[in-house]
Tab-separated table of N, CA and C in Angstrom:
chain	number	residue	atom	x	y	z
A	1	MET	N	19.539	-44.080	26.879
A	1	MET	CA	19.713	-42.706	27.242
A	1	MET	C	20.364	-42.142	25.760
A	2	ARG	N	21.364	-42.398	25.135
A	2	ARG	CA	21.686	-41.526	23.968
A	2	ARG	C	20.333	-41.705	23.083
A	3	SER	N	19.663	-43.165	22.783
A	3	SER	CA	18.240	-43.059	21.834
A	3	SER	C	17.365	-42.187	22.392
A	4	LEU	N	17.026	-41.765	23.477
A	4	LEU	CA	15.711	-41.161	24.212
A	4	LEU	C	16.198	-39.312	23.596
A	5	CYS	N	17.656	-39.017	23.746
A	5	CYS	CA	18.267	-37.828	23.451
A	5	CYS	C	18.224	-37.416	22.393
A	6	MET	N	18.428	-38.328	21.405
A	6	MET	CA	18.362	-38.319	19.572
A	6	MET	C	17.145	-38.031	19.505
A	7	HIS	N	15.724	-38.786	19.790
A	7	HIS	CA	15.013	-38.546	19.586
A	7	HIS	C	14.113	-37.359	20.036
A	8	ARG	N	14.679	-36.539	21.043
A	8	ARG	CA	14.133	-35.274	21.385
A	8	ARG	C	14.746	-34.412	20.450
A	9	ILE	N	16.221	-34.509	20.200
A	9	ILE	CA	16.802	-33.530	18.971
A	9	ILE	C	15.951	-33.635	17.670
A	10	ILE	N	15.512	-34.883	17.226
A	10	ILE	CA	15.069	-34.932	15.971
A	10	ILE	C	13.287	-34.390	16.211
A	11	ALA	N	12.965	-34.709	17.387
A	11	ALA	CA	11.741	-33.874	17.588
A	11	ALA	C	11.637	-32.195	17.729
A	12	VAL	N	12.580	-31.876	17.980
A	12	VAL	CA	12.561	-30.208	18.265
A	12	VAL	C	12.824	-30.062	16.934
A	13	SER	N	13.718	-30.327	16.308
A	13	SER	CA	13.906	-30.272	14.681
A	13	SER	C	13.140	-30.034	14.164
A	14	LEU	N	12.185	-31.387	14.024
A	14	LEU	CA	11.242	-31.217	13.609
A	14	LEU	C	10.422	-29.942	13.478
A	15	LEU	N	10.019	-30.132	14.963
A	15	LEU	CA	9.104	-28.629	15.176
A	15	LEU	C	9.492	-27.744	14.732
A	16	LEU	N	10.826	-27.413	15.185
A	16	LEU	CA	11.387	-25.781	14.170
A	16	LEU	C	11.410	-25.869	12.992
A	17	LEU	N	11.473	-26.803	11.902
A	17	LEU	CA	11.112	-27.148	11.044
A	17	LEU	C	9.878	-27.115	10.242
A	18	LEU	N	8.740	-27.322	11.120
A	18	LEU	CA	7.615	-27.227	10.758
A	18	LEU	C	7.161	-25.996	11.041
A	19	SER	N	7.357	-25.168	11.881
A	19	SER	CA	6.899	-24.100	12.469
A	19	SER	C	7.335	-22.709	11.531
A	20	SER	N	8.630	-23.354	11.110
A	20	SER	CA	8.766	-22.157	10.257
A	20	SER	C	7.991	-21.964	8.913
A	21	GLY	N	7.287	-22.831	8.529
A	21	GLY	CA	6.381	-23.007	7.081
A	21	GLY	C	5.161	-22.215	7.532
A	22	PHE	N	4.905	-21.531	9.070
A	22	PHE	CA	3.389	-21.091	9.271
A	22	PHE	C	3.956	-19.583	9.364
A	23	ALA	N	3.197	-18.883	8.302
A	23	ALA	CA	3.943	-17.601	8.763
A	23	ALA	C	2.857	-16.434	9.238
A	24	PHE	N	3.281	-15.416	10.216
A	24	PHE	CA	2.220	-14.207	10.513
A	24	PHE	C	2.069	-13.324	9.985
A	25	ALA	N	1.036	-12.726	9.661
A	25	ALA	CA	1.044	-11.141	9.041
A	25	ALA	C	1.744	-10.564	10.404
A	26	ALA	N	2.360	-9.396	9.947
A	26	ALA	CA	2.668	-8.153	10.311
A	26	ALA	C	2.002	-6.970	9.826
A	27	LYS	N	1.303	-6.253	11.118
A	27	LYS	CA	0.972	-4.996	10.305
A	27	LYS	C	2.229	-3.903	10.703
A	28	TYR	N	1.846	-3.013	9.394
A	28	TYR	CA	2.893	-1.950	9.516
A	28	TYR	C	2.152	-0.216	9.319
A	29	LYS	N	2.360	0.472	9.961
A	29	LYS	CA	2.242	1.847	9.500
A	29	LYS	C	2.624	2.770	8.545
A	30	ILE	N	1.825	2.974	7.145
A	30	ILE	CA	2.281	3.584	6.096
A	30	ILE	C	3.413	4.796	6.461
A	31	ASP	N	4.474	4.963	6.244
A	31	ASP	CA	5.828	5.840	6.636
A	31	ASP	C	5.187	7.384	5.473
A	32	PRO	N	4.664	8.249	5.892
A	32	PRO	CA	4.157	9.231	5.397
A	32	PRO	C	5.275	10.233	4.436
A	33	GLY	N	6.449	9.884	5.007
A	33	GLY	CA	7.425	10.595	4.711
A	33	GLY	C	8.357	9.741	3.595
A	34	HIS	N	7.874	8.525	2.879
A	34	HIS	CA	8.440	7.750	1.804
A	34	HIS	C	7.422	7.275	1.041
A	35	THR	N	5.966	7.764	1.240
A	35	THR	CA	4.586	6.925	0.078
A	35	THR	C	4.134	8.041	-0.278
A	36	TYR	N	4.189	8.104	-1.556
A	36	TYR	CA	3.308	9.280	-2.399
A	36	TYR	C	2.792	8.621	-3.470
A	37	PRO	N	1.615	8.350	-3.358
A	37	PRO	CA	0.570	8.128	-4.480
A	37	PRO	C	1.166	8.671	-5.458
A	38	ASN	N	1.101	8.297	-6.877
A	38	ASN	CA	1.641	9.228	-8.164
A	38	ASN	C	0.464	8.753	-9.099
A	39	PHE	N	0.546	9.562	-10.222
A	39	PHE	CA	-0.363	9.877	-11.137
A	39	PHE	C	0.232	9.882	-12.741
A	40	THR	N	0.025	9.996	-13.932
A	40	THR	CA	0.197	10.489	-15.436
A	40	THR	C	-0.925	10.312	-15.907
A	41	ILE	N	-0.540	11.835	-16.609
A	41	ILE	CA	-1.978	12.173	-17.180
A	41	ILE	C	-1.504	12.736	-18.742
A	42	SER	N	-2.044	12.207	-19.666
A	42	SER	CA	-1.828	12.925	-20.952
A	42	SER	C	-2.277	14.027	-20.813
A	43	HIS	N	-1.445	15.112	-21.420
A	43	HIS	CA	-2.642	16.905	-22.013
A	43	HIS	C	-2.771	16.939	-23.268
A	44	LEU	N	-3.530	16.458	-23.626
A	44	LEU	CA	-4.297	16.775	-24.879
A	44	LEU	C	-3.505	15.872	-25.884
A	45	GLY	N	-2.436	15.192	-25.439
A	45	GLY	CA	-2.224	14.550	-26.298
A	45	GLY	C	-0.495	14.810	-26.868
A	46	PHE	N	-0.365	16.141	-25.905
A	46	PHE	CA	0.797	16.906	-26.742
A	46	PHE	C	1.915	16.694	-25.375
A	47	SER	N	1.929	16.623	-24.275
A	47	SER	CA	2.904	16.508	-23.166
A	47	SER	C	2.068	15.007	-22.066
A	48	THR	N	2.818	15.038	-21.350
A	48	THR	CA	2.689	13.779	-19.986
A	48	THR	C	3.107	14.629	-19.101
A	49	MET	N	1.564	14.588	-17.718
A	49	MET	CA	1.882	15.530	-17.020
A	49	MET	C	1.978	14.500	-15.958
A	50	HIS	N	3.066	14.710	-14.800
A	50	HIS	CA	3.037	13.631	-14.061
A	50	HIS	C	2.628	14.510	-12.250
A	51	GLY	N	2.075	13.968	-11.553
A	51	GLY	CA	1.782	14.277	-10.174
A	51	GLY	C	1.897	13.127	-9.071
A	52	GLN	N	1.604	13.982	-8.120
A	52	GLN	CA	1.926	12.786	-6.977
A	52	GLN	C	1.052	13.483	-5.538
A	53	PHE	N	0.596	12.894	-4.546
A	53	PHE	CA	-0.085	13.317	-3.101
A	53	PHE	C	1.349	13.346	-2.664
A	54	ALA	N	0.906	13.806	-1.276
A	54	ALA	CA	2.411	14.635	-0.655
A	54	ALA	C	2.120	14.127	0.843
A	55	LYS	N	0.778	13.510	1.131
A	55	LYS	CA	0.542	13.853	2.399
A	55	LYS	C	-0.551	12.052	2.298
A	56	THR	N	0.115	10.898	2.998
A	56	THR	CA	-0.412	9.677	2.777
A	56	THR	C	-0.671	9.106	4.359
A	57	LYS	N	-1.765	8.411	4.887
A	57	LYS	CA	-1.667	7.954	6.110
A	57	LYS	C	-2.340	6.470	6.137
A	58	GLY	N	-2.090	5.454	6.615
A	58	GLY	CA	-2.894	4.177	6.684
A	58	GLY	C	-2.049	3.303	7.274
A	59	THR	N	-2.583	1.869	6.937
A	59	THR	CA	-1.707	0.675	7.725
A	59	THR	C	-1.653	-0.571	6.545
A	60	LEU	N	-1.014	-1.463	6.775
A	60	LEU	CA	-0.564	-2.559	5.636
A	60	LEU	C	-0.277	-3.541	6.746
A	61	THR	N	-1.204	-4.313	6.138
A	61	THR	CA	-0.643	-5.956	7.114
A	61	THR	C	0.064	-7.067	5.742
A	62	TYR	N	1.027	-7.518	6.157
A	62	TYR	CA	1.815	-8.328	4.893
A	62	TYR	C	2.416	-9.682	5.880
A	63	ASP	N	2.026	-10.594	5.029
A	63	ASP	CA	2.850	-11.771	5.288
A	63	ASP	C	3.976	-12.217	4.186
A	64	GLN	N	4.949	-11.516	4.723
A	64	GLN	CA	6.367	-11.940	3.983
A	64	GLN	C	6.403	-13.357	2.925
A	65	VAL	N	6.150	-14.254	3.650
A	65	VAL	CA	6.276	-15.439	3.404
A	65	VAL	C	5.061	-15.937	2.412
A	66	SER	N	3.682	-15.381	2.421
A	66	SER	CA	2.559	-15.638	1.443
A	66	SER	C	2.393	-14.690	0.564
A	67	GLY	N	3.168	-13.694	0.692
A	67	GLY	CA	2.828	-12.553	-0.072
A	67	GLY	C	1.533	-11.880	-0.234
A	68	LYS	N	0.561	-12.585	0.852
A	68	LYS	CA	-0.678	-12.023	0.963
A	68	LYS	C	-0.410	-10.733	2.059
A	69	GLY	N	-1.670	-9.611	1.737
A	69	GLY	CA	-1.970	-9.090	2.627
A	69	GLY	C	-3.136	-7.858	2.840
A	70	SER	N	-3.328	-6.702	3.617
A	70	SER	CA	-4.223	-5.758	3.389
A	70	SER	C	-3.787	-4.652	2.917
A	71	VAL	N	-4.465	-3.572	2.999
A	71	VAL	CA	-4.080	-2.065	2.762
A	71	VAL	C	-5.150	-1.444	3.259
A	72	ASP	N	-5.002	-0.127	3.965
A	72	ASP	CA	-5.842	0.675	3.993
A	72	ASP	C	-5.161	2.011	3.851
A	73	ILE	N	-5.751	3.021	3.053
A	73	ILE	CA	-4.598	4.092	2.925
A	73	ILE	C	-5.803	5.204	2.691
A	74	THR	N	-5.033	6.469	3.723
A	74	THR	CA	-6.278	7.614	3.210
A	74	THR	C	-5.137	8.836	2.365
A	75	ILE	N	-5.461	9.349	1.474
A	75	ILE	CA	-4.537	10.707	1.041
A	75	ILE	C	-5.523	11.586	1.246
A	76	ASP	N	-4.828	12.333	1.744
A	76	ASP	CA	-4.988	14.149	1.432
A	76	ASP	C	-4.755	14.784	0.390
A	77	VAL	N	-6.018	15.012	-0.128
A	77	VAL	CA	-6.231	15.459	-1.341
A	77	VAL	C	-5.825	16.838	-1.604
A	78	ALA	N	-5.705	17.683	-0.554
A	78	ALA	CA	-5.227	19.017	-0.973
A	78	ALA	C	-3.832	19.000	-0.708
A	79	SER	N	-2.773	18.145	-0.714
A	79	SER	CA	-1.544	17.425	-1.016
A	79	SER	C	-1.029	17.015	-2.383
A	80	ILE	N	-2.457	17.238	-3.189
A	80	ILE	CA	-1.560	17.142	-4.928
A	80	ILE	C	-0.833	18.159	-5.109
A	81	TYR	N	0.593	17.412	-5.879
A	81	TYR	CA	1.530	18.087	-6.128
A	81	TYR	C	1.756	17.721	-7.978
A	82	THR	N	1.867	18.803	-8.491
A	82	THR	CA	2.123	18.696	-9.903
A	82	THR	C	3.735	19.667	-10.491
A	83	GLY	N	4.182	20.310	-9.798
A	83	GLY	CA	4.916	21.052	-10.091
A	83	GLY	C	4.404	22.252	-10.357
A	84	HIS	N	3.362	22.943	-10.590
A	84	HIS	CA	3.219	23.997	-11.149
A	84	HIS	C	1.387	24.369	-10.175
A	85	LYS	N	1.876	25.313	-9.291
A	85	LYS	CA	0.828	25.813	-8.566
A	85	LYS	C	-0.682	26.494	-9.042
A	86	LYS	N	-0.588	26.967	-10.507
A	86	LYS	CA	-1.811	27.377	-10.730
A	86	LYS	C	-2.603	25.983	-10.884
A	87	ARG	N	-1.934	25.111	-11.785
A	87	ARG	CA	-2.571	23.749	-11.961
A	87	ARG	C	-2.648	22.906	-10.810
A	88	ASP	N	-2.324	22.996	-9.834
A	88	ASP	CA	-2.504	22.143	-8.282
A	88	ASP	C	-4.018	22.864	-7.619
A	89	ASP	N	-3.870	24.175	-7.958
A	89	ASP	CA	-5.048	24.955	-7.382
A	89	ASP	C	-6.229	24.866	-8.066
A	90	HIS	N	-6.488	24.283	-9.096
A	90	HIS	CA	-7.292	24.027	-10.219
A	90	HIS	C	-7.527	22.882	-9.683
A	91	LEU	N	-6.603	21.706	-9.555
A	91	LEU	CA	-6.801	20.210	-9.039
A	91	LEU	C	-7.399	20.103	-7.962
A	92	ARG	N	-7.512	20.872	-6.967
A	92	ARG	CA	-8.495	20.985	-5.549
A	92	ARG	C	-9.510	21.370	-5.721
A	93	SER	N	-9.778	22.093	-6.867
A	93	SER	CA	-11.381	22.858	-6.667
A	93	SER	C	-12.145	22.130	-7.324
A	94	PRO	N	-13.417	22.423	-7.347
A	94	PRO	CA	-14.760	22.061	-8.022
A	94	PRO	C	-14.744	21.136	-9.043
A	95	ASP	N	-13.608	21.855	-9.882
A	95	ASP	CA	-13.642	21.073	-11.436
A	95	ASP	C	-13.213	19.847	-11.250
A	96	PHE	N	-12.483	19.678	-10.519
A	96	PHE	CA	-11.891	18.198	-10.508
A	96	PHE	C	-12.023	17.532	-8.799
A	97	PHE	N	-10.961	17.649	-8.024
A	97	PHE	CA	-11.079	16.993	-7.027
A	97	PHE	C	-11.791	17.575	-5.391
A	98	ASN	N	-12.144	19.099	-5.802
A	98	ASN	CA	-13.337	19.615	-4.954
A	98	ASN	C	-12.705	19.288	-3.136
A	99	ALA	N	-11.363	19.151	-2.924
A	99	ALA	CA	-10.820	19.164	-1.793
A	99	ALA	C	-11.516	19.593	-1.002
A	100	LEU	N	-12.263	20.894	-0.579
A	100	LEU	CA	-12.767	21.158	0.668
A	100	LEU	C	-14.290	20.327	0.642
A	101	GLU	N	-14.889	19.987	-0.184
A	101	GLU	CA	-16.162	19.323	-0.113
A	101	GLU	C	-15.442	17.720	0.588
A	102	PHE	N	-14.713	17.299	-0.272
A	102	PHE	CA	-13.934	15.908	-0.024
A	102	PHE	C	-12.461	15.818	0.296
A	103	PRO	N	-11.992	16.233	1.645
A	103	PRO	CA	-10.565	16.527	1.607
A	103	PRO	C	-9.799	14.765	1.396
A	104	GLU	N	-10.317	13.799	1.322
A	104	GLU	CA	-9.817	12.623	1.568
A	104	GLU	C	-10.063	11.572	0.588
A	105	ILE	N	-9.074	10.916	-0.303
A	105	ILE	CA	-9.649	10.090	-1.010
A	105	ILE	C	-8.957	8.522	-0.207
A	106	THR	N	-9.685	7.605	-0.250
A	106	THR	CA	-9.613	6.140	0.383
A	106	THR	C	-9.555	5.177	-0.211
A	107	PHE	N	-8.459	4.303	0.282
A	107	PHE	CA	-8.586	2.710	-0.378
A	107	PHE	C	-8.444	1.698	0.503
A	108	LYS	N	-9.050	0.687	0.313
A	108	LYS	CA	-9.542	-0.335	1.553
A	108	LYS	C	-9.489	-1.630	0.763
A	109	SER	N	-8.756	-2.565	1.091
A	109	SER	CA	-8.262	-3.456	-0.094
A	109	SER	C	-9.319	-4.908	0.589
A	110	ARG	N	-9.505	-5.379	-0.625
A	110	ARG	CA	-10.124	-6.660	-0.228
A	110	ARG	C	-9.276	-7.785	-0.482
A	111	GLN	N	-8.125	-8.031	-1.228
A	111	GLN	CA	-7.224	-8.854	-1.640
A	111	GLN	C	-6.060	-8.363	-1.890
A	112	ALA	N	-5.141	-8.415	-1.435
A	112	ALA	CA	-3.514	-8.093	-1.851
A	112	ALA	C	-2.437	-9.563	-1.765
A	113	ASN	N	-1.958	-8.779	-3.436
A	113	ASN	CA	-1.035	-10.302	-3.857
A	113	ASN	C	0.142	-9.388	-4.093
A	114	LEU	N	1.141	-9.457	-3.037
A	114	LEU	CA	2.135	-8.629	-3.049
A	114	LEU	C	3.505	-9.610	-2.872
A	115	GLY	N	3.689	-10.320	-3.368
A	115	GLY	CA	4.641	-11.448	-3.145
A	115	GLY	C	6.100	-10.939	-3.822
A	116	GLY	N	7.411	-10.976	-3.837
A	116	GLY	CA	8.412	-10.700	-4.572
A	116	GLY	C	8.506	-9.205	-4.868
A	117	GLY	N	7.867	-8.505	-3.886
A	117	GLY	CA	8.400	-6.810	-3.724
A	117	GLY	C	7.486	-6.172	-4.576
A	118	SER	N	6.703	-6.685	-5.575
A	118	SER	CA	5.365	-6.031	-6.040
A	118	SER	C	4.273	-6.789	-6.283
A	119	GLY	N	3.252	-6.239	-6.976
A	119	GLY	CA	2.140	-7.109	-6.993
A	119	GLY	C	0.783	-6.208	-7.476
A	120	THR	N	-0.525	-7.081	-6.759
A	120	THR	CA	-1.230	-5.952	-7.290
A	120	THR	C	-2.374	-6.041	-5.935
A	121	VAL	N	-3.090	-5.163	-5.718
A	121	VAL	CA	-4.239	-5.118	-4.904
A	121	VAL	C	-5.557	-4.694	-5.466
A	122	GLU	N	-6.339	-5.396	-4.834
A	122	GLU	CA	-7.693	-5.423	-5.422
A	122	GLU	C	-8.616	-4.404	-4.197
A	123	GLY	N	-9.760	-3.690	-4.339
A	123	GLY	CA	-10.022	-2.658	-3.122
A	123	GLY	C	-11.366	-1.872	-3.532
A	124	GLN	N	-11.766	-1.198	-2.525
A	124	GLN	CA	-12.531	-0.276	-3.173
A	124	GLN	C	-11.968	1.059	-2.903
A	125	LEU	N	-12.022	2.266	-4.070
A	125	LEU	CA	-11.398	3.302	-3.984
A	125	LEU	C	-12.369	4.397	-3.879
A	126	THR	N	-12.441	5.644	-3.067
A	126	THR	CA	-13.411	6.228	-2.744
A	126	THR	C	-12.723	8.015	-3.057
A	127	ILE	N	-13.323	8.649	-4.195
A	127	ILE	CA	-13.220	9.868	-4.657
A	127	ILE	C	-14.080	10.761	-4.858
A	128	MET	N	-14.466	11.790	-3.918
A	128	MET	CA	-15.561	12.505	-4.138
A	128	MET	C	-16.660	11.856	-3.648
A	129	GLY	N	-16.545	11.083	-2.744
A	129	GLY	CA	-17.494	10.224	-2.261
A	129	GLY	C	-18.226	8.840	-3.124
A	130	ILE	N	-17.654	9.090	-4.388
A	130	ILE	CA	-17.732	7.888	-5.094
A	130	ILE	C	-16.953	6.400	-4.718
A	131	THR	N	-17.370	5.627	-4.847
A	131	THR	CA	-16.594	4.677	-4.647
A	131	THR	C	-16.698	3.362	-5.451
A	132	LYS	N	-15.466	3.193	-5.812
A	132	LYS	CA	-15.173	2.043	-7.156
A	132	LYS	C	-14.352	0.621	-6.564
A	133	ASN	N	-14.799	-0.571	-7.287
A	133	ASN	CA	-13.613	-1.454	-7.291
A	133	ASN	C	-12.919	-1.222	-8.297
A	134	VAL	N	-11.367	-1.228	-7.961
A	134	VAL	CA	-10.338	-1.117	-8.793
A	134	VAL	C	-9.013	-2.260	-8.346
A	135	THR	N	-8.269	-2.084	-9.136
A	135	THR	CA	-7.234	-3.036	-8.913
A	135	THR	C	-6.275	-2.204	-9.137
A	136	LEU	N	-5.081	-2.244	-8.283
A	136	LEU	CA	-3.983	-1.231	-8.012
A	136	LEU	C	-2.785	-2.058	-8.312
A	137	LYS	N	-1.416	-1.451	-9.106
A	137	LYS	CA	-0.237	-2.032	-9.165
A	137	LYS	C	0.380	-1.356	-8.130
A	138	VAL	N	1.090	-2.141	-7.702
A	138	VAL	CA	2.230	-2.009	-6.349
A	138	VAL	C	3.319	-2.377	-7.327
A	139	SER	N	4.261	-1.149	-7.327
A	139	SER	CA	5.520	-1.140	-8.094
A	139	SER	C	6.617	-1.596	-7.385
A	140	SER	N	6.639	-1.157	-5.823
A	140	SER	CA	7.752	-1.591	-4.922
A	140	SER	C	6.997	-1.760	-3.466
A	141	ILE	N	7.545	-2.527	-2.523
A	141	ILE	CA	7.216	-3.185	-1.436
A	141	ILE	C	8.194	-3.517	-0.392
A	142	HIS	N	8.376	-2.994	0.489
A	142	HIS	CA	9.885	-2.503	1.460
A	142	HIS	C	9.120	-2.558	2.948
A	143	CYS	N	9.121	-3.993	3.800
A	143	CYS	CA	8.458	-3.821	5.121
A	143	CYS	C	9.586	-4.108	6.177
A	144	GLY	N	9.771	-2.946	7.088
A	144	GLY	CA	10.500	-3.253	8.432
A	144	GLY	C	10.695	-1.997	9.288
A	145	LYS	N	11.542	-2.258	10.339
A	145	LYS	CA	11.639	-1.050	10.906
A	145	LYS	C	12.202	-0.159	10.714
A	146	HIS	N	11.515	1.020	11.079
A	146	HIS	CA	12.356	2.266	10.334
A	146	HIS	C	13.855	2.613	11.410
A	147	PRO	N	14.963	2.750	10.977
A	147	PRO	CA	16.227	2.715	11.774
A	147	PRO	C	16.137	3.788	12.808
């Protein structure tokens, strides 16, 4: 009887040990209050301008064990912010992003390598109706339930 019980304990222990190696990707909704795609541009070589988009939505599927995942993001072009209203209005105009005709920028990933809290995401970026393949650098990723 003792031998049968020990075999069951070993079998259950092995099952738990092996099953912990199998990862399941979790799907997360992008938190728009904490997600700000940003950019930096040289202004004629004299200064550097920083900006961001304040309204972002989308989803992230992420397997924390393998570091693999997928990203689907939509950015509201009108939410562009550089700290200078006149420049922001100009960036929304047909001279740049043409926010009235093209109100969204989208990114859909093909491959995401996000292990260790940072990484790269390859996918298709669409700006003003033009789609290009790009690789984006992700500087920080933390997934979990909102408190």
